[in-house]
């Protein structure tokens, strides 16, 4: 009876302290309530949850400031590095090894229909390469997200899901840089690996590469290339590669996390450990103001844009013009542009419902015309055997046919309350073009 009265009295004083906005007193009384091990009242439970969220937000703010400071320091140090522009054209293309091509096609379970060489089905992955990548990624994500509450992570997840309903998410939303890493990093790297493989197979991959990745995100275009280079080495192709990777991405936290994880990924004598990263967190839409065009003239062998094509019409028109100017000014004379866009998004941008081969060719041509480019080739890479959407029974198809994201799938199911496992899925267009 005496304990009940004490507990009631503490709760009464706590409520009055909150009403009087005496937060110091309320905090001290709440600490006494916690020590008593008595059940919390509704008000006390709400207070506890509020304090936890405030604490977690403070951690996130401090971490954000720390990461941004590091990005700023990296940018400052990179100003001391001079990029040497080669004035002579040297043909240093990597010779295609038919055995490596056969191996990768076998690993990825590559198929295509006779007479339709643009539609390529891949239901497998390069297991040795991606198992190692995914294992390290899962460890990295688990460690980073352990500091945050599930509710905060889910909130970022719902913001990111806007992209599936035809909206552009707020990529500065708290924790979205980690959720994006969970949701899209592996699939995008998988697609990037295949893009570089197709470029290699068409004899257009060089041993000395200068790459500009526009709207780079976490750098999945580099991770995919690193995976392919690792495959070369594992299969005995010891051609040394020198990669100069310039990542242009407004969201500095995406860049910092991409570079952070890269250090862990290449830690075990990875053949791509000598890649030179150059980080640029300039705002794409300030291209004409901020002198992003201080980039070297006619320098890059490849300028790539992967999945950064806006839903918003005004943003798309502006960004397309900026992309066009970047290509014209900074692509080497014999360089290539690589565009990767999701199948459903490409057709939606042109308000097209039909998924026929004939209409596809027309849309691809219209798409590259919007950047004043000339088509070299394009490939539709897909996990399913058909151009049309497989909305019905896709999960069943994925379970039976597609590679499981062994380490990431349990994390996603736990954080996002998903019922189905996550598999490696493709539904993209890979487009190679020139000016």
Coordinates of C-alpha atoms in Angstrom, one line a residue:
X1 CA 0.0 0.0 0.0
X2 CA 2.8 2.4 0.9
X3 CA 4.7 1.6 -2.4
X4 CA 1.5 2.3 -4.3
X5 CA 1.1 5.7 -2.6
X6 CA 4.8 6.5 -3.3
X7 CA 4.4 5.6 -7.0
X8 CA 1.2 7.6 -7.3
X9 CA 2.8 10.6 -5.7
X10 CA 5.8 10.4 -8.0
X11 CA 3.5 10.2 -11.1
X12 CA 1.5 13.1 -9.8
X13 CA 4.6 15.3 -9.3
X14 CA 5.9 14.2 -12.8
X15 CA 2.6 15.3 -14.4
X16 CA 2.6 18.6 -12.7
X17 CA 6.2 19.2 -13.6
X18 CA 5.4 18.7 -17.3
X19 CA 2.4 21.0 -17.0
X20 CA 4.6 23.7 -15.5
X21 CA 7.2 23.0 -18.3
X22 CA 9.8 22.3 -15.7
X23 CA 11.6 19.8 -17.9
X24 CA 14.6 19.4 -15.6
X25 CA 12.4 18.4 -12.6
X26 CA 10.3 16.2 -14.9
X27 CA 13.4 14.4 -16.1
X28 CA 14.7 13.9 -12.5
X29 CA 11.3 12.5 -11.3
X30 CA 11.1 10.2 -14.3
X31 CA 14.5 8.7 -13.5
X32 CA 13.1 7.9 -10.0
X33 CA 10.1 6.3 -11.6
X34 CA 12.3 4.1 -13.8
X35 CA 14.3 3.0 -10.8
X36 CA 11.1 2.0 -9.0
X37 CA 10.5 -0.7 -11.7
X38 CA 6.8 0.2 -11.5
X39 CA 4.7 0.0 -14.7
X40 CA 4.7 3.3 -16.6
X41 CA 1.5 5.3 -17.0
X42 CA 0.3 6.3 -20.5
X43 CA 1.8 9.8 -20.0
X44 CA 5.1 8.4 -18.7
X45 CA 5.3 5.9 -21.7
X46 CA 4.7 8.8 -24.1
X47 CA 7.4 10.8 -22.4
X48 CA 9.8 7.9 -22.5
X49 CA 9.2 7.4 -26.3
X50 CA 9.6 11.1 -26.9
X51 CA 13.0 11.2 -25.1
X52 CA 14.2 8.1 -27.0
X53 CA 13.3 9.8 -30.3
X54 CA 15.0 13.0 -29.3
X55 CA 18.1 11.1 -28.3
X56 CA 18.1 9.1 -31.6
X57 CA 17.6 12.3 -33.6
X58 CA 20.6 13.9 -31.8
X59 CA 22.7 10.9 -32.7
X60 CA 21.6 11.2 -36.3
X61 CA 22.3 14.9 -36.4
X62 CA 25.8 14.4 -34.9
X63 CA 26.5 11.6 -37.4
X64 CA 25.3 13.7 -40.3
X65 CA 27.6 16.6 -39.3
X66 CA 30.5 14.2 -38.9
X67 CA 29.9 12.6 -42.3
X68 CA 29.4 16.0 -44.0
X69 CA 32.6 17.3 -42.4
X70 CA 34.5 14.3 -43.8
X71 CA 33.0 14.8 -47.3
X72 CA 34.1 18.4 -47.1
X73 CA 37.6 17.4 -46.1
X74 CA 37.8 14.9 -48.9
X75 CA 36.7 17.5 -51.4
X76 CA 39.3 20.0 -50.1
X77 CA 42.1 17.4 -50.3
X78 CA 41.0 16.4 -53.8
X79 CA 41.5 20.0 -55.0
X80 CA 45.2 19.4 -54.6
X81 CA 45.1 16.6 -57.1
X82 CA 45.5 17.6 -60.7
X83 CA 43.7 15.4 -63.3
X84 CA 46.1 15.0 -66.3
X85 CA 44.3 15.2 -69.6
X86 CA 45.7 12.8 -72.2
X87 CA 46.2 14.6 -75.5
X88 CA 47.0 11.4 -77.5
X89 CA 44.5 8.7 -78.3
X90 CA 45.7 5.3 -77.2
X91 CA 43.8 2.1 -78.1
X92 CA 44.0 0.3 -74.7
X93 CA 40.9 -1.8 -75.1
X94 CA 40.8 -5.0 -73.2
X95 CA 40.7 -8.0 -75.5
X96 CA 37.6 -10.1 -75.1
X97 CA 38.2 -13.5 -73.6
X98 CA 35.6 -16.0 -74.9
X99 CA 36.0 -18.3 -71.9
X100 CA 35.2 -15.4 -69.5
X101 CA 32.2 -14.5 -71.5
X102 CA 31.0 -18.1 -71.4
X103 CA 31.6 -18.3 -67.7
X104 CA 29.6 -15.2 -66.9
X105 CA 26.8 -16.2 -69.2
X106 CA 26.6 -19.6 -67.5
X107 CA 26.7 -18.0 -64.0
X108 CA 24.0 -15.5 -64.7
X109 CA 21.9 -18.1 -66.6
X110 CA 21.8 -15.9 -69.7
X111 CA 19.1 -16.5 -72.3
X112 CA 17.8 -14.7 -75.3
X113 CA 15.1 -15.4 -77.9
X114 CA 16.2 -16.1 -81.4
X115 CA 15.7 -13.0 -83.6
X116 CA 15.4 -10.7 -80.5
X117 CA 19.0 -9.9 -79.5
X118 CA 17.9 -6.8 -77.5
X119 CA 15.9 -8.7 -74.9
X120 CA 18.2 -10.5 -72.5
X121 CA 17.0 -12.6 -69.6
X122 CA 19.3 -13.2 -66.6
X123 CA 18.0 -15.3 -63.7
X124 CA 21.3 -15.9 -61.9
X125 CA 24.2 -13.9 -60.5
X126 CA 27.9 -14.3 -60.3
X127 CA 27.6 -16.1 -57.0
X128 CA 31.2 -15.8 -55.9
X129 CA 31.4 -12.1 -56.5
X130 CA 28.0 -11.1 -55.1
X131 CA 28.0 -13.4 -52.1
X132 CA 31.1 -11.7 -50.8
X133 CA 29.7 -8.2 -51.6
X134 CA 26.3 -8.9 -50.0
X135 CA 27.9 -10.5 -46.8
X136 CA 30.0 -7.4 -46.3
X137 CA 27.1 -5.1 -47.1
X138 CA 24.9 -6.8 -44.5
X139 CA 27.5 -6.4 -41.8
X140 CA 27.9 -2.8 -42.7
X141 CA 24.2 -2.0 -42.6
X142 CA 23.6 -3.9 -39.4
X143 CA 26.3 -2.0 -37.7
X144 CA 25.2 1.4 -39.0
X145 CA 21.5 1.0 -38.4
X146 CA 21.9 -0.5 -34.9
X147 CA 22.1 3.1 -33.6
X148 CA 18.6 4.0 -34.8
X149 CA 15.1 2.9 -33.9
X150 CA 13.0 0.8 -36.2
X151 CA 10.3 3.5 -36.5
X152 CA 12.8 6.0 -37.9
X153 CA 14.1 3.5 -40.4
X154 CA 10.5 2.6 -41.5
X155 CA 9.7 6.3 -41.9
X156 CA 12.6 6.7 -44.4
X157 CA 11.4 3.5 -46.1
X158 CA 7.9 4.9 -46.7
X159 CA 9.5 8.1 -48.1
X160 CA 11.6 6.1 -50.5
X161 CA 8.6 4.0 -51.6
X162 CA 7.2 7.2 -53.3
X163 CA 9.3 6.3 -56.3
X164 CA 7.1 3.3 -57.0
X165 CA 4.0 5.5 -57.3
X166 CA 5.6 7.9 -59.8
X167 CA 6.9 10.5 -57.3
X168 CA 10.4 11.8 -56.6
X169 CA 11.3 11.1 -52.9
X170 CA 13.1 13.6 -50.7
X171 CA 16.6 12.1 -50.8
X172 CA 17.7 14.3 -47.9
X173 CA 15.1 12.6 -45.7
X174 CA 16.8 11.3 -42.4
X175 CA 18.2 7.8 -42.9
X176 CA 17.1 7.4 -46.5
X177 CA 20.7 7.0 -47.5
X178 CA 20.8 3.7 -45.5
X179 CA 17.3 2.5 -46.6
X180 CA 18.3 3.1 -50.2
X181 CA 21.4 1.0 -49.6
X182 CA 19.1 -1.8 -48.3
X183 CA 16.5 -1.5 -51.0
X184 CA 18.3 -0.8 -54.2
X185 CA 22.1 -1.1 -53.9
X186 CA 22.4 -4.8 -54.8
X187 CA 20.0 -4.8 -57.7
X188 CA 21.6 -1.6 -59.1
X189 CA 25.1 -3.1 -58.7
X190 CA 23.8 -6.3 -60.3
X191 CA 22.6 -4.3 -63.3
X192 CA 25.8 -2.3 -63.4
X193 CA 27.9 -5.5 -63.4
X194 CA 25.9 -6.7 -66.5
X195 CA 26.2 -3.3 -68.2
X196 CA 30.0 -3.3 -67.9
X197 CA 30.0 -7.0 -69.0
X198 CA 28.0 -6.1 -72.1
X199 CA 30.4 -3.2 -72.8
X200 CA 33.3 -5.5 -72.4
X201 CA 31.7 -8.2 -74.6
X202 CA 31.3 -5.5 -77.3
X203 CA 35.1 -4.7 -77.1
X204 CA 34.6 -1.2 -75.7
X205 CA 36.2 -1.6 -72.2
X206 CA 39.6 0.0 -71.7
X207 CA 42.3 -0.8 -69.2
X208 CA 42.6 2.9 -68.3
X209 CA 39.2 4.2 -67.6
X210 CA 38.0 7.7 -66.7
X211 CA 34.4 7.6 -65.6
X212 CA 32.0 10.5 -64.7
X213 CA 29.0 9.1 -62.8
X214 CA 26.3 11.7 -62.8
X215 CA 23.8 11.5 -59.9
X216 CA 26.0 8.7 -58.6
X217 CA 24.2 7.8 -55.4
X218 CA 26.3 5.3 -53.5
X219 CA 28.5 4.6 -56.6
X220 CA 26.8 1.3 -57.8
X221 CA 28.3 1.8 -61.3
X222 CA 31.7 1.6 -59.8
X223 CA 30.8 -1.4 -57.6
X224 CA 29.5 -3.3 -60.6
X225 CA 32.7 -2.6 -62.5
X226 CA 34.8 -3.7 -59.5
X227 CA 32.9 -7.0 -59.5
X228 CA 33.6 -7.5 -63.2
X229 CA 37.3 -6.7 -62.6
X230 CA 37.4 -9.2 -59.8
X231 CA 35.9 -11.8 -62.1
X232 CA 38.6 -11.1 -64.7
X233 CA 41.3 -11.8 -62.0
X234 CA 39.6 -14.9 -60.7
X235 CA 39.5 -16.3 -64.2
X236 CA 43.1 -15.6 -64.9
X237 CA 42.8 -12.3 -66.9
X238 CA 45.5 -10.2 -65.1
X239 CA 45.2 -7.1 -67.1
X240 CA 45.9 -4.2 -64.8
X241 CA 43.2 -1.6 -64.7
X242 CA 43.5 2.0 -63.7
X243 CA 40.1 3.6 -62.9
X244 CA 39.6 7.3 -62.3
X245 CA 36.1 7.6 -60.9
X246 CA 34.4 11.0 -60.5
X247 CA 31.1 10.8 -58.6
X248 CA 28.8 13.7 -59.0
X249 CA 26.0 13.5 -56.4
X250 CA 24.2 16.3 -54.5
X251 CA 23.4 14.1 -51.5
X252 CA 26.8 14.1 -49.8
X253 CA 25.7 11.4 -47.3
X254 CA 25.1 9.0 -50.2
X255 CA 28.7 9.7 -51.4
X256 CA 30.2 9.3 -48.0
X257 CA 28.5 6.0 -47.2
X258 CA 29.4 4.7 -50.7
X259 CA 33.1 5.6 -50.0
X260 CA 32.9 4.2 -46.4
X261 CA 31.6 0.9 -47.5
X262 CA 34.0 0.8 -50.5
X263 CA 36.9 0.8 -48.0
X264 CA 35.5 -2.3 -46.3
X265 CA 34.7 -4.0 -49.6
X266 CA 38.2 -3.7 -51.0
X267 CA 40.0 -4.5 -47.8
X268 CA 41.0 -8.0 -48.7
X269 CA 43.4 -7.2 -51.6
X270 CA 40.7 -6.5 -54.0
X271 CA 42.0 -6.0 -57.6
X272 CA 40.1 -2.6 -57.7
X273 CA 41.8 -1.3 -54.6
X274 CA 43.8 1.4 -56.6
X275 CA 40.6 3.2 -57.9
X276 CA 40.9 6.9 -57.5
X277 CA 37.6 8.4 -56.1
X278 CA 36.8 12.0 -56.7
X279 CA 33.7 13.2 -54.8
X280 CA 31.6 16.1 -56.0
X281 CA 28.5 17.0 -54.0
X282 CA 27.5 20.0 -56.1
X283 CA 23.8 20.5 -56.9
X284 CA 23.1 19.2 -60.4
X285 CA 20.5 22.0 -60.9
X286 CA 23.1 24.6 -60.1
X287 CA 25.3 23.3 -63.0
X288 CA 25.5 26.7 -64.7
X289 CA 26.1 28.6 -61.4
X290 CA 28.5 26.5 -59.4
X291 CA 31.0 25.8 -62.1
X292 CA 30.6 22.1 -62.0
X293 CA 31.8 22.5 -65.5
X294 CA 35.3 23.0 -64.1
X295 CA 35.5 19.3 -65.0
X296 CA 38.2 18.5 -67.6
X297 CA 37.1 19.1 -71.2
X298 CA 36.6 16.1 -73.5
X299 CA 38.1 13.9 -70.8
X300 CA 35.9 11.0 -69.7
X301 CA 35.8 7.7 -71.5
X302 CA 32.4 7.0 -70.0
X303 CA 29.7 9.3 -68.6
X304 CA 27.1 7.2 -66.9
X305 CA 23.6 8.1 -65.6
X306 CA 22.0 5.2 -63.7
X307 CA 18.3 5.5 -62.6
X308 CA 18.3 9.3 -62.2
X309 CA 15.6 10.5 -64.5
X310 CA 13.0 12.6 -62.8
X311 CA 9.3 12.0 -62.6
X312 CA 8.5 15.7 -62.3
X313 CA 8.2 17.2 -65.8
X314 CA 10.0 20.5 -65.0
X315 CA 12.9 18.8 -63.3
X316 CA 13.2 16.3 -66.1
X317 CA 13.3 19.0 -68.8
X318 CA 16.0 21.0 -66.9
X319 CA 18.1 17.9 -66.0
X320 CA 17.9 16.6 -69.6
X321 CA 19.4 19.9 -70.8
X322 CA 22.1 19.8 -68.2
X323 CA 22.9 16.2 -69.0
X324 CA 23.2 17.1 -72.7
X325 CA 25.6 19.9 -72.0
X326 CA 27.7 17.7 -69.7
X327 CA 28.0 15.0 -72.5
X328 CA 29.0 17.6 -75.1
X329 CA 31.6 19.3 -73.0
X330 CA 33.2 16.5 -70.9
X331 CA 33.0 13.3 -72.9
X332 CA 36.2 12.2 -74.7
X333 CA 36.0 12.3 -78.5
X334 CA 35.9 8.5 -78.6
X335 CA 33.9 8.2 -75.4
X336 CA 30.5 6.7 -74.6
X337 CA 27.4 7.6 -72.7
X338 CA 25.8 4.8 -70.6
X339 CA 22.1 5.4 -69.6
X340 CA 20.3 2.9 -67.4
X341 CA 16.6 3.3 -66.8
X342 CA 13.9 1.1 -65.3
X343 CA 11.6 -0.4 -68.0
X344 CA 8.4 0.8 -66.4
X345 CA 9.7 4.3 -65.9
X346 CA 10.9 4.6 -69.5
X347 CA 7.5 3.7 -70.8
X348 CA 5.7 5.9 -68.3
X349 CA 7.7 8.9 -69.2
X350 CA 6.5 8.6 -72.7
X351 CA 2.9 7.7 -71.5
X352 CA 3.0 4.4 -73.4
X353 CA 1.1 1.3 -72.3
X354 CA 2.2 -1.1 -75.1
X355 CA 5.3 -3.2 -74.5
X356 CA 5.9 -4.2 -78.1
X357 CA 9.4 -4.5 -79.7
X358 CA 8.4 -1.9 -82.4
X359 CA 7.3 0.6 -79.8
X360 CA 10.3 -0.1 -77.7
X361 CA 12.7 0.8 -80.5
X362 CA 10.8 4.1 -81.1
X363 CA 10.8 5.1 -77.5
X364 CA 14.6 4.3 -77.1
X365 CA 15.3 6.5 -80.1
X366 CA 13.1 9.3 -78.7
X367 CA 14.8 9.0 -75.3
X368 CA 18.4 9.3 -76.6
X369 CA 17.3 12.1 -79.0
X370 CA 16.3 14.1 -75.9
X371 CA 20.0 14.2 -75.0
X372 CA 21.2 14.8 -78.6
X373 CA 22.9 11.4 -78.7
X374 CA 23.4 8.7 -81.3
X375 CA 22.5 5.1 -80.4
X376 CA 25.3 2.5 -80.5
X377 CA 23.2 -0.3 -79.0
X378 CA 20.6 -1.0 -76.3
X379 CA 19.7 -4.1 -74.3
X380 CA 16.6 -4.8 -72.2
X381 CA 17.8 -6.9 -69.3
X382 CA 15.1 -8.7 -67.3
X383 CA 14.7 -11.5 -64.8
X384 CA 11.5 -12.7 -66.5
X385 CA 11.2 -14.2 -70.0
X386 CA 8.7 -11.6 -71.3
X387 CA 8.5 -7.9 -72.0
X388 CA 5.1 -7.5 -70.3
X389 CA 4.9 -7.1 -66.5
X390 CA 4.6 -10.3 -64.6
X391 CA 2.3 -9.0 -61.9
X392 CA 0.6 -12.3 -61.2
X393 CA 2.6 -14.9 -59.4
X394 CA 5.8 -13.0 -59.6
X395 CA 6.8 -13.9 -56.1
X396 CA 6.3 -17.6 -56.9
X397 CA 8.4 -17.1 -60.1
X398 CA 11.2 -15.3 -58.1
X399 CA 11.3 -18.0 -55.4
X400 CA 11.7 -20.8 -58.0
X401 CA 14.0 -19.0 -60.5
X402 CA 15.9 -16.0 -59.1
X403 CA 18.9 -15.8 -56.7
X404 CA 18.0 -15.0 -53.1
X405 CA 19.6 -12.0 -51.3
X406 CA 20.7 -14.4 -48.6
X407 CA 22.1 -11.9 -46.1
X408 CA 20.0 -8.8 -46.9
X409 CA 16.6 -10.4 -47.2
X410 CA 16.3 -11.2 -43.4
X411 CA 17.2 -7.6 -42.5
X412 CA 14.5 -6.2 -44.9
X413 CA 11.9 -8.6 -43.6
X414 CA 12.6 -7.6 -40.0
X415 CA 12.8 -3.8 -40.6
X416 CA 10.0 -3.4 -43.1
X417 CA 7.7 -6.2 -42.0
X418 CA 7.9 -7.9 -45.5
X419 CA 6.2 -11.2 -46.0
X420 CA 8.4 -12.3 -49.0
X421 CA 12.1 -12.8 -49.4
X422 CA 14.1 -10.4 -51.6
X423 CA 15.7 -11.7 -54.7
X424 CA 18.1 -10.2 -57.3
X425 CA 15.8 -8.7 -59.8
X426 CA 16.3 -6.9 -63.2
X427 CA 13.9 -4.9 -65.3
X428 CA 16.1 -2.2 -66.9
X429 CA 17.3 -0.8 -70.2
X430 CA 21.0 -0.5 -70.7
X431 CA 21.7 2.0 -73.4
X432 CA 25.1 2.8 -75.0
X433 CA 25.3 6.0 -77.0
X434 CA 27.7 8.5 -78.4
X435 CA 27.6 12.2 -79.3

